[in-house]
mmCIF file with all atom_site columns, C-alpha atoms in Angstrom:
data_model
loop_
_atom_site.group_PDB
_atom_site.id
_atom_site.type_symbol
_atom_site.label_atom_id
_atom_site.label_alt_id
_atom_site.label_comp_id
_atom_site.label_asym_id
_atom_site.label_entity_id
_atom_site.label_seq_id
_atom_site.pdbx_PDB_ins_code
_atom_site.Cartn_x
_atom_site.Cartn_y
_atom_site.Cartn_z
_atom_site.occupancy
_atom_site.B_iso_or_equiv
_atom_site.pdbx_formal_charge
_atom_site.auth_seq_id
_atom_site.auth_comp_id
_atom_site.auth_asym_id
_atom_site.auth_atom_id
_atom_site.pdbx_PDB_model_num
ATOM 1   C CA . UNK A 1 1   ? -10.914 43.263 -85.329 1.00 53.00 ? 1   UNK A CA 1
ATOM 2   C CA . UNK A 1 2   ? -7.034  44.013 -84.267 1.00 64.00 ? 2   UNK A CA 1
ATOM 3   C CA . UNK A 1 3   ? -5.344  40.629 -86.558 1.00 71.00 ? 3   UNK A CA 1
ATOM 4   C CA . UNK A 1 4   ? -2.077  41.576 -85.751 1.00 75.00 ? 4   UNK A CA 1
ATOM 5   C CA . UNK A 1 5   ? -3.563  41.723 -81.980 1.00 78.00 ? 5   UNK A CA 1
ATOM 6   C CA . UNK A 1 6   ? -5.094  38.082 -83.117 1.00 74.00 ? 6   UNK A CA 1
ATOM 7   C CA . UNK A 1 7   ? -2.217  36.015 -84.182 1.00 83.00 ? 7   UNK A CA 1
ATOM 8   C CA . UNK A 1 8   ? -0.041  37.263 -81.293 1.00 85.00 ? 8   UNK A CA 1
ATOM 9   C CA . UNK A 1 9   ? -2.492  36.436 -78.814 1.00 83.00 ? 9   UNK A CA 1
ATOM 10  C CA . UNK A 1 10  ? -2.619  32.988 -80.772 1.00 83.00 ? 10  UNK A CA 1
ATOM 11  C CA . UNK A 1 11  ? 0.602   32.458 -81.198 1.00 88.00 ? 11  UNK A CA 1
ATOM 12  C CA . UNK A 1 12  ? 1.235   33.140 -77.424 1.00 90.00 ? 12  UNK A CA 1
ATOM 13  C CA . UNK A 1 13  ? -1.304  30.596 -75.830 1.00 88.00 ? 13  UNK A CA 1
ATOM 14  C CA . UNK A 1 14  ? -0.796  27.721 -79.001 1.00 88.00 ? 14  UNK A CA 1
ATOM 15  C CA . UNK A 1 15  ? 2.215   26.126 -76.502 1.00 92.00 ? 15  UNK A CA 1
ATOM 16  C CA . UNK A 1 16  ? 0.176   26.377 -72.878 1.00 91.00 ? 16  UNK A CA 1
ATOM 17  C CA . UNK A 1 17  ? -3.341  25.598 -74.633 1.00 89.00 ? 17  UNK A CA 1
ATOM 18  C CA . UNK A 1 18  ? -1.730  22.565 -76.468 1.00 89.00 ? 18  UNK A CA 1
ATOM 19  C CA . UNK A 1 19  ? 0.351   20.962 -73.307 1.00 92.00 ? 19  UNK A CA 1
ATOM 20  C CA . UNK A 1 20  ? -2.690  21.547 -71.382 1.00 92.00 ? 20  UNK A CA 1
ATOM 21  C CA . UNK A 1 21  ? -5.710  19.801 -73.205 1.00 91.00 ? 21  UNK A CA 1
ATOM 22  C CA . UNK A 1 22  ? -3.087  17.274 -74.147 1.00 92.00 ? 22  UNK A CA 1
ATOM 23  C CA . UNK A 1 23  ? -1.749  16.389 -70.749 1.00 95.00 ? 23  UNK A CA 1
ATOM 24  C CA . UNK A 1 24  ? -5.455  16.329 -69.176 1.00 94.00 ? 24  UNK A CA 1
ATOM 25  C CA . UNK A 1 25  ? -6.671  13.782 -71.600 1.00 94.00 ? 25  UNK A CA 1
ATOM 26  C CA . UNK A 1 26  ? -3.947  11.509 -71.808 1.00 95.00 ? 26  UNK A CA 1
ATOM 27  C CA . UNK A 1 27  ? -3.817  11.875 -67.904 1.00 96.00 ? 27  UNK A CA 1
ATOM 28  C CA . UNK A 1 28  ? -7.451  10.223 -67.837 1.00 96.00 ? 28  UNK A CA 1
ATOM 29  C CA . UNK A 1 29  ? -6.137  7.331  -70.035 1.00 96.00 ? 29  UNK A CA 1
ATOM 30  C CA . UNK A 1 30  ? -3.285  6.869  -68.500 1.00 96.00 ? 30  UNK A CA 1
ATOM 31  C CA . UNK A 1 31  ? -4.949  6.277  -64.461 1.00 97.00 ? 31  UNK A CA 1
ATOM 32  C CA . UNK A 1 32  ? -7.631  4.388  -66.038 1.00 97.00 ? 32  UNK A CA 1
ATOM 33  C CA . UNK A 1 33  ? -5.416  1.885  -67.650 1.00 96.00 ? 33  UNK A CA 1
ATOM 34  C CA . UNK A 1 34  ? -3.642  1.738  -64.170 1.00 96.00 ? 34  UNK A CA 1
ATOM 35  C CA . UNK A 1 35  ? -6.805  1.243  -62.443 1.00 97.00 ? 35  UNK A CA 1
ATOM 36  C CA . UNK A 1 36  ? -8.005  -1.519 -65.070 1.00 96.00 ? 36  UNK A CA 1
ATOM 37  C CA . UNK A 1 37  ? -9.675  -0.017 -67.871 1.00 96.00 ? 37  UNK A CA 1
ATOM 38  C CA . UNK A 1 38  ? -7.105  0.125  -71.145 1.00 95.00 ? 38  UNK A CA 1
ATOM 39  C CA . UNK A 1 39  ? -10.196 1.172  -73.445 1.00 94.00 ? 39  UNK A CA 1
ATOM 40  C CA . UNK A 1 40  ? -8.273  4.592  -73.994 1.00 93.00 ? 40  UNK A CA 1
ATOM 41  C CA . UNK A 1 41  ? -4.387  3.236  -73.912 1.00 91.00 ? 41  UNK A CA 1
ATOM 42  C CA . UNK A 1 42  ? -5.769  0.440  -77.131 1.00 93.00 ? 42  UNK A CA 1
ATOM 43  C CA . UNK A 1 43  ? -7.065  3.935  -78.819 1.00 90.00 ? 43  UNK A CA 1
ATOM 44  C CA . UNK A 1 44  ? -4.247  5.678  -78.853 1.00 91.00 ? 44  UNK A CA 1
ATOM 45  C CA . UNK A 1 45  ? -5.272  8.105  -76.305 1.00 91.00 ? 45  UNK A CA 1
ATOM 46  C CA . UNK A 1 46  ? -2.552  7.658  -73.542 1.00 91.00 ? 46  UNK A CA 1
ATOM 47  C CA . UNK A 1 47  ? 0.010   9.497  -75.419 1.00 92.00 ? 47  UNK A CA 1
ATOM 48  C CA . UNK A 1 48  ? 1.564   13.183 -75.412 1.00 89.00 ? 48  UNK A CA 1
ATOM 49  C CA . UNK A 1 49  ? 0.872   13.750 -79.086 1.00 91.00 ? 49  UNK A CA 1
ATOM 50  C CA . UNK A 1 50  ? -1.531  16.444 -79.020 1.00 89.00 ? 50  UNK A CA 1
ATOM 51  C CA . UNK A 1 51  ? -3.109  15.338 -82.412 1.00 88.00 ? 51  UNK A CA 1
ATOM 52  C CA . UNK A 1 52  ? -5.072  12.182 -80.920 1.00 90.00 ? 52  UNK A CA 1
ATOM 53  C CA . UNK A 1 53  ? -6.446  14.889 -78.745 1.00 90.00 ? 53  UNK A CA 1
ATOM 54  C CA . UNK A 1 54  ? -7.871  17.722 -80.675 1.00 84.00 ? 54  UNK A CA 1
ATOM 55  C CA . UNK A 1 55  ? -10.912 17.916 -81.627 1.00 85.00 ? 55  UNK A CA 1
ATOM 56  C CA . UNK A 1 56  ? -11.307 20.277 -84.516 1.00 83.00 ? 56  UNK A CA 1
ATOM 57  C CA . UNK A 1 57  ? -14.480 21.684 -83.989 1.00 79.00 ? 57  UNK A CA 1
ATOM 58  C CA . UNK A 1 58  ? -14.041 22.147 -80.097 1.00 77.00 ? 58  UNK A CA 1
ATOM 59  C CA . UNK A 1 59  ? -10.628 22.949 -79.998 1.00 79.00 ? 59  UNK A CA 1
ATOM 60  C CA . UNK A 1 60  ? -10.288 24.746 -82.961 1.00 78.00 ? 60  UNK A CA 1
ATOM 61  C CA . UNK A 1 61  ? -13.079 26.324 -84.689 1.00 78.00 ? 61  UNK A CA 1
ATOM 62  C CA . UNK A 1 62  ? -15.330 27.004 -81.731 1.00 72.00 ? 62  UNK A CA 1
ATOM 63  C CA . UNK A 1 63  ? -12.724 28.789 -79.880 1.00 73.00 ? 63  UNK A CA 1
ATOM 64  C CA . UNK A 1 64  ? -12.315 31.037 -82.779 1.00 72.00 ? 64  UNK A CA 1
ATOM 65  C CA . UNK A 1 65  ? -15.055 31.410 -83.701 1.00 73.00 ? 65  UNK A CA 1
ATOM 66  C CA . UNK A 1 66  ? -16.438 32.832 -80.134 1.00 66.00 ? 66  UNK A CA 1
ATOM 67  C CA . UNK A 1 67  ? -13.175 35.086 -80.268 1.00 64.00 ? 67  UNK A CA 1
ATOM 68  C CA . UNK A 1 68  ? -14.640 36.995 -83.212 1.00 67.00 ? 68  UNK A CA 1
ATOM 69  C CA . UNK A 1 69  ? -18.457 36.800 -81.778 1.00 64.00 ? 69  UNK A CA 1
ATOM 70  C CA . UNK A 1 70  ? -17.733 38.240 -78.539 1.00 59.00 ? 70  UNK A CA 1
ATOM 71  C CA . UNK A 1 71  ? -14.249 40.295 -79.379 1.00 61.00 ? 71  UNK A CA 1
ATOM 72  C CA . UNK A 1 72  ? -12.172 37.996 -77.213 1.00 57.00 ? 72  UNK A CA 1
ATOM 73  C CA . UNK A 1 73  ? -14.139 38.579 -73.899 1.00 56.00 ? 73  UNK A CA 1
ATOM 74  C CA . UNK A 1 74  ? -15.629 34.334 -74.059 1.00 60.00 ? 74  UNK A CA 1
ATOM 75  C CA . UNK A 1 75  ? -13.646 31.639 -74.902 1.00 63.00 ? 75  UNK A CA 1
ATOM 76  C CA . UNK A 1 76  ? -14.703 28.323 -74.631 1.00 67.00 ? 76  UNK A CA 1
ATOM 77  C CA . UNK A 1 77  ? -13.433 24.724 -76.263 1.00 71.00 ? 77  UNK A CA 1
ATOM 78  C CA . UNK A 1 78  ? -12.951 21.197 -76.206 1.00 76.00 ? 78  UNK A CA 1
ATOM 79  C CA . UNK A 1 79  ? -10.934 18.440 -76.755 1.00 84.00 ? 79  UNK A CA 1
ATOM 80  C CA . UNK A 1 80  ? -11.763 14.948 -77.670 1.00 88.00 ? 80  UNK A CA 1
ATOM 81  C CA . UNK A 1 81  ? -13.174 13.289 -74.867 1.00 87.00 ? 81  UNK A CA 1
ATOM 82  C CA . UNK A 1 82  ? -10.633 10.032 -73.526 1.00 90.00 ? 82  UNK A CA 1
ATOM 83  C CA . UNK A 1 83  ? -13.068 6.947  -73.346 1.00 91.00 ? 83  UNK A CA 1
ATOM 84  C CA . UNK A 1 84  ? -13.515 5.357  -70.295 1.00 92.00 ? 84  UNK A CA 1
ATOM 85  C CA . UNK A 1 85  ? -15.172 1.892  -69.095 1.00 93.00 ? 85  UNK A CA 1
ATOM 86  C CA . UNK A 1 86  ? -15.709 2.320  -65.839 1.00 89.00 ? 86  UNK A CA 1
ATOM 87  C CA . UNK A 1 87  ? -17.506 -1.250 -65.445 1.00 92.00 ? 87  UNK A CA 1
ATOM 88  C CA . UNK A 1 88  ? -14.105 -2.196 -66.239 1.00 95.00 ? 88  UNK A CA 1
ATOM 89  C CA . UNK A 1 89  ? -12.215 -0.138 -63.280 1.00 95.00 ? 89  UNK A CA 1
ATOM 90  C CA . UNK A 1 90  ? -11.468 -2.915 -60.042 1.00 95.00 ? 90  UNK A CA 1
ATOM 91  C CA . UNK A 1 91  ? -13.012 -0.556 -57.924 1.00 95.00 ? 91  UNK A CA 1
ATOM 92  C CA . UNK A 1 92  ? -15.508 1.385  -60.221 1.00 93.00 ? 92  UNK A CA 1
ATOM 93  C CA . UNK A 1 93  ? -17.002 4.071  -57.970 1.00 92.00 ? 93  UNK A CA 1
ATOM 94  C CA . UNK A 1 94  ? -13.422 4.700  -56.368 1.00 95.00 ? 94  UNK A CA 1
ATOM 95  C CA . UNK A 1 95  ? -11.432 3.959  -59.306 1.00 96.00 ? 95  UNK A CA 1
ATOM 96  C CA . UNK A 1 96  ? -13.832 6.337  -60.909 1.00 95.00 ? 96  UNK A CA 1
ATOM 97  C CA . UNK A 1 97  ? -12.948 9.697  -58.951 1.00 97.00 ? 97  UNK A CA 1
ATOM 98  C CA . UNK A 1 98  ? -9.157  8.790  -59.051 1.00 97.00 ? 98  UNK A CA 1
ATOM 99  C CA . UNK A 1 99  ? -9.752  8.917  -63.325 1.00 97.00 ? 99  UNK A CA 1
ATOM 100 C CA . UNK A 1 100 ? -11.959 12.179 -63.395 1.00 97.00 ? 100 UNK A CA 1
ATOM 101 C CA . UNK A 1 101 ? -9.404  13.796 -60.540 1.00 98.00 ? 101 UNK A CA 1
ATOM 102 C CA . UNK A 1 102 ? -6.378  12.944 -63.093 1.00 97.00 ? 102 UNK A CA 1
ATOM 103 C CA . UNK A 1 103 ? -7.084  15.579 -65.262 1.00 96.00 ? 103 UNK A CA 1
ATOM 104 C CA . UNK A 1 104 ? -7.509  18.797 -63.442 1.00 96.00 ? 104 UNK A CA 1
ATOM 105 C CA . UNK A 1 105 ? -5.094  17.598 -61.223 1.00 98.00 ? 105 UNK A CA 1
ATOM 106 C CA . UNK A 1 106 ? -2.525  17.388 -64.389 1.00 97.00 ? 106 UNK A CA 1
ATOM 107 C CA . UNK A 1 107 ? -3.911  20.984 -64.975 1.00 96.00 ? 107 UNK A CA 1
ATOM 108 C CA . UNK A 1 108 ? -3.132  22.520 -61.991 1.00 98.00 ? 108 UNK A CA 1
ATOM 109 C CA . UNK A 1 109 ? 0.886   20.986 -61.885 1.00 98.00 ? 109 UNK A CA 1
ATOM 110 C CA . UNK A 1 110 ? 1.179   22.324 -65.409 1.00 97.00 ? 110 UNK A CA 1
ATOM 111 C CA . UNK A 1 111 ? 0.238   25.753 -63.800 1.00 97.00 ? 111 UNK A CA 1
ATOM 112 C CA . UNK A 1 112 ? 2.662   25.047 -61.059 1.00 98.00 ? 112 UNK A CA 1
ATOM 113 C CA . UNK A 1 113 ? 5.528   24.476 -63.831 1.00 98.00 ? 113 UNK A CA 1
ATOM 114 C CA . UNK A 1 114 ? 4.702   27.805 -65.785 1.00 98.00 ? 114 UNK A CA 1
ATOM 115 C CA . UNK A 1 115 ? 4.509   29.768 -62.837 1.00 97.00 ? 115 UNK A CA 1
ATOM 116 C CA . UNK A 1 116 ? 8.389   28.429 -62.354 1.00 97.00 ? 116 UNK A CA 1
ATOM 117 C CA . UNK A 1 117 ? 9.113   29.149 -66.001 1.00 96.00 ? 117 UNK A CA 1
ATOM 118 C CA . UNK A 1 118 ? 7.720   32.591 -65.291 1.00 96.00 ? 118 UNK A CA 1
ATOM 119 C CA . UNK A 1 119 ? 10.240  32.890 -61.811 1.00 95.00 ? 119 UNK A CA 1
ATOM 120 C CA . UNK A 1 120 ? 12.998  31.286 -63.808 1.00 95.00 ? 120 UNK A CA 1
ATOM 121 C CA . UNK A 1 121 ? 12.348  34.076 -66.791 1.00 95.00 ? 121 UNK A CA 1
ATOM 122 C CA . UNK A 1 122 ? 13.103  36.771 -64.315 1.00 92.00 ? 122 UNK A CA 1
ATOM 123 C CA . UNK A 1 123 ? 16.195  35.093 -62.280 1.00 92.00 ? 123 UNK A CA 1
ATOM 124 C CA . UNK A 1 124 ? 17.659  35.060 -65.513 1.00 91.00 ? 124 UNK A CA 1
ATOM 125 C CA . UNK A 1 125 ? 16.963  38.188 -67.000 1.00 90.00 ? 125 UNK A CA 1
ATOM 126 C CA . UNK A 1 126 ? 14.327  37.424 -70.055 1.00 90.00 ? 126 UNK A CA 1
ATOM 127 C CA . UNK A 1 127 ? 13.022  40.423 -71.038 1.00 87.00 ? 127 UNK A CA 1
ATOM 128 C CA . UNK A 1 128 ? 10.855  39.148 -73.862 1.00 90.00 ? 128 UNK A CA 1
ATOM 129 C CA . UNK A 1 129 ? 7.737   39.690 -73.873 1.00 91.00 ? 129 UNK A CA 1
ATOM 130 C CA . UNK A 1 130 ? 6.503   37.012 -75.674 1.00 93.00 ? 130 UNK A CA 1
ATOM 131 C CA . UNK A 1 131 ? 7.794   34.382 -73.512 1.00 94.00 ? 131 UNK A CA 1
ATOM 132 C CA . UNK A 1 132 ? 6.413   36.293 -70.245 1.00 95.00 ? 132 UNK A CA 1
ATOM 133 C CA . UNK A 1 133 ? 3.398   36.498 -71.767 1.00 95.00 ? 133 UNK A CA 1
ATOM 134 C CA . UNK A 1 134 ? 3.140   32.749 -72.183 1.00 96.00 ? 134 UNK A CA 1
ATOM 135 C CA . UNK A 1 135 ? 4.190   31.693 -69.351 1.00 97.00 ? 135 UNK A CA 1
ATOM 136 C CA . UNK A 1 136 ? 1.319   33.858 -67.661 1.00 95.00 ? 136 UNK A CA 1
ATOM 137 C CA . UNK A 1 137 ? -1.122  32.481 -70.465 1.00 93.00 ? 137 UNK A CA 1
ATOM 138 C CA . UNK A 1 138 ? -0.040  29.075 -69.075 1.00 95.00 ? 138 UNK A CA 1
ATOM 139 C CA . UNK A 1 139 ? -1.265  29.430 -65.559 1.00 96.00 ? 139 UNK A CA 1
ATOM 140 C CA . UNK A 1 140 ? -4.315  31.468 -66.731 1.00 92.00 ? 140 UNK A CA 1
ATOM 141 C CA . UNK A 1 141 ? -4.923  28.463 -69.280 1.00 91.00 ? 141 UNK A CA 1
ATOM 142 C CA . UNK A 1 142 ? -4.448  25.913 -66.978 1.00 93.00 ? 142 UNK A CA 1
ATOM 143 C CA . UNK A 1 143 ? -5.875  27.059 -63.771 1.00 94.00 ? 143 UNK A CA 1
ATOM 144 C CA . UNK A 1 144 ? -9.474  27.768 -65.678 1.00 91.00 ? 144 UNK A CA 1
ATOM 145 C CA . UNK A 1 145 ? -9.030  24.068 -66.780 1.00 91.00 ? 145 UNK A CA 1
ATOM 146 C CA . UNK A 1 146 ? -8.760  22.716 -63.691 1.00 95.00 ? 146 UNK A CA 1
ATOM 147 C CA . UNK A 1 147 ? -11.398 25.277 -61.727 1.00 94.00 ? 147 UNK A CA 1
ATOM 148 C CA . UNK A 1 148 ? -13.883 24.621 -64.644 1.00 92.00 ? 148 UNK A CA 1
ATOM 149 C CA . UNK A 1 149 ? -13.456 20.498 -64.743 1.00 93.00 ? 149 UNK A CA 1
ATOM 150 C CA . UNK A 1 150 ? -14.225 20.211 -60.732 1.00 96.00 ? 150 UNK A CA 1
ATOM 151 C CA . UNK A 1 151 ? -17.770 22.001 -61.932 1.00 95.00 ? 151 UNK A CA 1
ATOM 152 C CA . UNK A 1 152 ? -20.027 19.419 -59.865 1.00 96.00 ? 152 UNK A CA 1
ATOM 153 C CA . UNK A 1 153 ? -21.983 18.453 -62.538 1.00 95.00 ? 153 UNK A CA 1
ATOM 154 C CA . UNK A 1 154 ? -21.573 15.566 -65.260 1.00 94.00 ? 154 UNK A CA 1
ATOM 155 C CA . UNK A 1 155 ? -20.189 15.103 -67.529 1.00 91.00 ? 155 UNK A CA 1
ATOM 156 C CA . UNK A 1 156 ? -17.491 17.038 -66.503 1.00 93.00 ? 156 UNK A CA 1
ATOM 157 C CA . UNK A 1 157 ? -14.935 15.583 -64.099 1.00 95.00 ? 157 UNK A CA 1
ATOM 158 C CA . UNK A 1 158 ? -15.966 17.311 -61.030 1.00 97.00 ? 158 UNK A CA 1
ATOM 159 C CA . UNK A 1 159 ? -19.392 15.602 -61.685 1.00 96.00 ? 159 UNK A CA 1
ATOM 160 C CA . UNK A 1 160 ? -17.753 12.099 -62.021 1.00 95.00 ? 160 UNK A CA 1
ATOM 161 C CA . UNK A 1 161 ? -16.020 13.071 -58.525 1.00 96.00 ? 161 UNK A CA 1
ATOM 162 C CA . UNK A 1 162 ? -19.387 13.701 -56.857 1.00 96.00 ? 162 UNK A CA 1
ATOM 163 C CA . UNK A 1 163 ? -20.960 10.829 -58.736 1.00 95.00 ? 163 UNK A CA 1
ATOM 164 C CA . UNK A 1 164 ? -18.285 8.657  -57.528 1.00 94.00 ? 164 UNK A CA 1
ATOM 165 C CA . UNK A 1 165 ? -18.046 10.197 -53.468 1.00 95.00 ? 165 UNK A CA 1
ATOM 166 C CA . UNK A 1 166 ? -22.408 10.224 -53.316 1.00 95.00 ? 166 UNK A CA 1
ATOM 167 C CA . UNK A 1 167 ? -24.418 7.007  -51.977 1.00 94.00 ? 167 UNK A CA 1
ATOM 168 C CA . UNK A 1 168 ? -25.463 4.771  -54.640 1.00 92.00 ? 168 UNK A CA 1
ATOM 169 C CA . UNK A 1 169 ? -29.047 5.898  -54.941 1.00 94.00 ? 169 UNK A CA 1
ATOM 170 C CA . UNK A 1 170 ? -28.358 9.894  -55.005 1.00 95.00 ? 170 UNK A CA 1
ATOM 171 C CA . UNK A 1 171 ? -25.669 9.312  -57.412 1.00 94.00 ? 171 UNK A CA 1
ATOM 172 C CA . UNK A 1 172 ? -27.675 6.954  -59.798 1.00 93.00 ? 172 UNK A CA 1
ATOM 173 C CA . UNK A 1 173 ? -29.863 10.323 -59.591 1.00 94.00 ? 173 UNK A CA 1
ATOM 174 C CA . UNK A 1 174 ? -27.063 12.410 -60.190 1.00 94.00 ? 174 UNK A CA 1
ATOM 175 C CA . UNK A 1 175 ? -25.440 10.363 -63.032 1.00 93.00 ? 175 UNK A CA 1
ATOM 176 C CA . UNK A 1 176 ? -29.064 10.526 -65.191 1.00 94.00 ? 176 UNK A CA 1
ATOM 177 C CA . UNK A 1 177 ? -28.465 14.258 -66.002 1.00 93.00 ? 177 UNK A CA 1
ATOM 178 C CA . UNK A 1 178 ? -25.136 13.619 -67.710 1.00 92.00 ? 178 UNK A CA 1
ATOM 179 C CA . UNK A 1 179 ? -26.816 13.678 -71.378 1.00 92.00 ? 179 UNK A CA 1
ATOM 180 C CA . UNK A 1 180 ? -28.341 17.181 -70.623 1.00 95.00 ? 180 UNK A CA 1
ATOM 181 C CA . UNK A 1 181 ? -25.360 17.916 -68.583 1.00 92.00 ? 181 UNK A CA 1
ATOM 182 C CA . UNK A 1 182 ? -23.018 20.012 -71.410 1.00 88.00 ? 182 UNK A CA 1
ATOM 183 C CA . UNK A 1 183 ? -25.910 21.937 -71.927 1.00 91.00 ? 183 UNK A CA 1
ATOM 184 C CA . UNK A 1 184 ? -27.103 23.001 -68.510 1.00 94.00 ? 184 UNK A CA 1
ATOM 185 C CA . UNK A 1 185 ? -23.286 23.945 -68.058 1.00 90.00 ? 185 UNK A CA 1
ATOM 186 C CA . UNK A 1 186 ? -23.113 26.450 -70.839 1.00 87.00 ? 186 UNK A CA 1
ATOM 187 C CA . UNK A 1 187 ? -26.303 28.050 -69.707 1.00 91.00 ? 187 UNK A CA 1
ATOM 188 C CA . UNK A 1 188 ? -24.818 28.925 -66.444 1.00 92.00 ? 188 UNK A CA 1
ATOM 189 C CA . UNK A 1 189 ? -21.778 29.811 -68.280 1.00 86.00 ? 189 UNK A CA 1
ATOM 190 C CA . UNK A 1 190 ? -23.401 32.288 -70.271 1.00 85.00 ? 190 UNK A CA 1
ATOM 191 C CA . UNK A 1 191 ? -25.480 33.804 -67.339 1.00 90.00 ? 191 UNK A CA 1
ATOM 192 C CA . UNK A 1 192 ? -22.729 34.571 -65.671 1.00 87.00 ? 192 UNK A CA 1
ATOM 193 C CA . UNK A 1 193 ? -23.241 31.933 -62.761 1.00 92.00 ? 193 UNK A CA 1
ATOM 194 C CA . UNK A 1 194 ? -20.207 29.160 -63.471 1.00 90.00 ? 194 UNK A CA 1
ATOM 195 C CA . UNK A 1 195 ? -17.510 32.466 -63.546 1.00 88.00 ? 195 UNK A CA 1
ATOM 196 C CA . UNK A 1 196 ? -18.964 34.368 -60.743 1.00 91.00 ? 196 UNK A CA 1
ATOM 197 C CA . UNK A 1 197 ? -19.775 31.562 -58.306 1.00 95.00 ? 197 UNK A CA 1
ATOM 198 C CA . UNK A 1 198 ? -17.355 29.053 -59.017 1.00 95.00 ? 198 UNK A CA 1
ATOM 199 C CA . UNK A 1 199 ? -14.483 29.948 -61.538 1.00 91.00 ? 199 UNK A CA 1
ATOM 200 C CA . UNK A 1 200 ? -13.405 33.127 -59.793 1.00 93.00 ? 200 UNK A CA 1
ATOM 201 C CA . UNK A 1 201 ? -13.343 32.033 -56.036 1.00 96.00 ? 201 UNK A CA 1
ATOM 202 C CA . UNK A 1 202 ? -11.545 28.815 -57.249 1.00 96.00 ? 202 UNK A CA 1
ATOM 203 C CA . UNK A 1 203 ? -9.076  30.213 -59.637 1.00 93.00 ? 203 UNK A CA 1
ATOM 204 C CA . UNK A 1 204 ? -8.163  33.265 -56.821 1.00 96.00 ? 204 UNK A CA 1
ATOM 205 C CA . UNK A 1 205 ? -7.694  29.838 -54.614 1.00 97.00 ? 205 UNK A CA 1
ATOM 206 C CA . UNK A 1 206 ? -5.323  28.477 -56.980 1.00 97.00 ? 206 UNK A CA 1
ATOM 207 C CA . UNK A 1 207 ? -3.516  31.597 -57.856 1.00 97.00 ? 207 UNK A CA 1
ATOM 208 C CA . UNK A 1 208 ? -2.626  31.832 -54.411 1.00 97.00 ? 208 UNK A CA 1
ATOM 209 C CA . UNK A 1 209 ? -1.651  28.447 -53.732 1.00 97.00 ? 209 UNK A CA 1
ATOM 210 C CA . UNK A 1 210 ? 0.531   28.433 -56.941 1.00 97.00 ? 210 UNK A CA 1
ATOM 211 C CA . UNK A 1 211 ? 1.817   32.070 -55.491 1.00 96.00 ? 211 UNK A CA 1
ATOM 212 C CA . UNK A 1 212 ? 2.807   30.436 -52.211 1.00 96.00 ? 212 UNK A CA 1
ATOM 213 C CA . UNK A 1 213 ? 4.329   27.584 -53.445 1.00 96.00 ? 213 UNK A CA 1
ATOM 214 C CA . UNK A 1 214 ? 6.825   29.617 -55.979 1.00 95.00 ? 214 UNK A CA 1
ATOM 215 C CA . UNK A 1 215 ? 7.537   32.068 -53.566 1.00 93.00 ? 215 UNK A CA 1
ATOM 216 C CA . UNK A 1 216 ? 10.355  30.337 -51.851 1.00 92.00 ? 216 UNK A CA 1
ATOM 217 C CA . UNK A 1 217 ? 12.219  29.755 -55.124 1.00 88.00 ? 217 UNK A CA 1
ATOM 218 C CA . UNK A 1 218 ? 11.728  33.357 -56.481 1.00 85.00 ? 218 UNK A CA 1
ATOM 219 C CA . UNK A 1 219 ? 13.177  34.698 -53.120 1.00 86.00 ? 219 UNK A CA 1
ATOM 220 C CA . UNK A 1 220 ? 16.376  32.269 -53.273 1.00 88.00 ? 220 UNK A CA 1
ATOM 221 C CA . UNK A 1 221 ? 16.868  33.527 -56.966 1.00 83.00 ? 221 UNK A CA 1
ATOM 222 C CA . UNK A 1 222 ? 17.092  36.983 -56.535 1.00 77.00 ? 222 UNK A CA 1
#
């Protein structure tokens, strides 16, 4: 195991990893507290301080530890879950999708605004690598957050969506899966299904979208 390799690698995706699990949860909190619910905003939990967030076993000591078991080629973590009444949302199967959309959609703008860091970094002639480097770690970081969330099964968010956008008797059926629902995910994960099938087609999706919508600015700075 490279260390030196390690802690710049660590050191390099700290900022983009932090802003993004950060941002995503207190994104929930913050929509469902404007949609009713202020479960999460009387927590704590609708706030930018990335400590009410982290969870250290998910964020922290899984990731690391799956760095060493696989050599860096799986990463996977979480952060603490925002907690969310939806009985208490006005409208809770619409409110509902708005909440679980908040997140990846908070995800994918924070890949928008590296991706401008990144175009800004070259106007201006940064040549250091470390900064590049995290600025690219930011969209990679953020754009697997928000293809990975939209997964169509609960508890993830893009379960909530399809919980929240299917008729009240298929999503009842839906919704009763959620307790097996982390598990079932990492299976799929590990056989390769959730990164070939879904991750890869969405994340070249959002590449190019991001691509396209920096384009204009890179060409007007050069």
């Amino acid at each position: 195991m490279d260390f030196d390799n390690l802690i710049q690698t660590i050191l390099i995706y700290a900022l983009p990893v932090v802003f993004a699990i950060t941002v995503h949860e207190a994104a929930h909190g913050y929509v469902a507290r404007h949609f009713g619910d202020n479960t999460a905003a009387m927590l704590g939990r609708v706030t930018l301080n990335p400590m009410k967030h982290i969870d250290p076993v998910g964020t922290i000591l899984m990731p690391l530890m799956l760095y060493f078991a696989t050599s860096g080629a799986f990463l996977f973590g979480y952060a603490k879950p925002v907690p969310v009444r939806f009985d208490r949302l006005r409208n809770p199967r619409r409110d509902m999708v708005w909440v679980a959309l908040a997140g990846p959609l908070s995800n994918f703008i924070q890949a928008l605004l590296w991706a401008l860091v990144a175009v800004l970094l070259v106007a201006f002639g940064v040549e250091e690598r470390f900064f590049r480097e995290m600025a690219r770690g930011g969209i990679l970081v953020n754009l697997v957050m928000w293809a990975f969330n939209l997964f169509p099964l609960p508890p993830l968010d893009g379960g909530r969506v399809l919980v929240g956008l299917l008729p009240p008797r298929q999503a009842q059926a839906v919704s009763r899966i959620e307790p097996y629902g982390f598990f079932i995910v990492m299976g799929l994960v590990l056989l390769g299904v959730v990164g070939t099938y879904w991750l890869r087609p969405l994340m070249t999706i959002g590449y190019a979208v991001v691509a396209a919508l920096v384009t204009p600015l890179a060409s007007l700075l050069r």
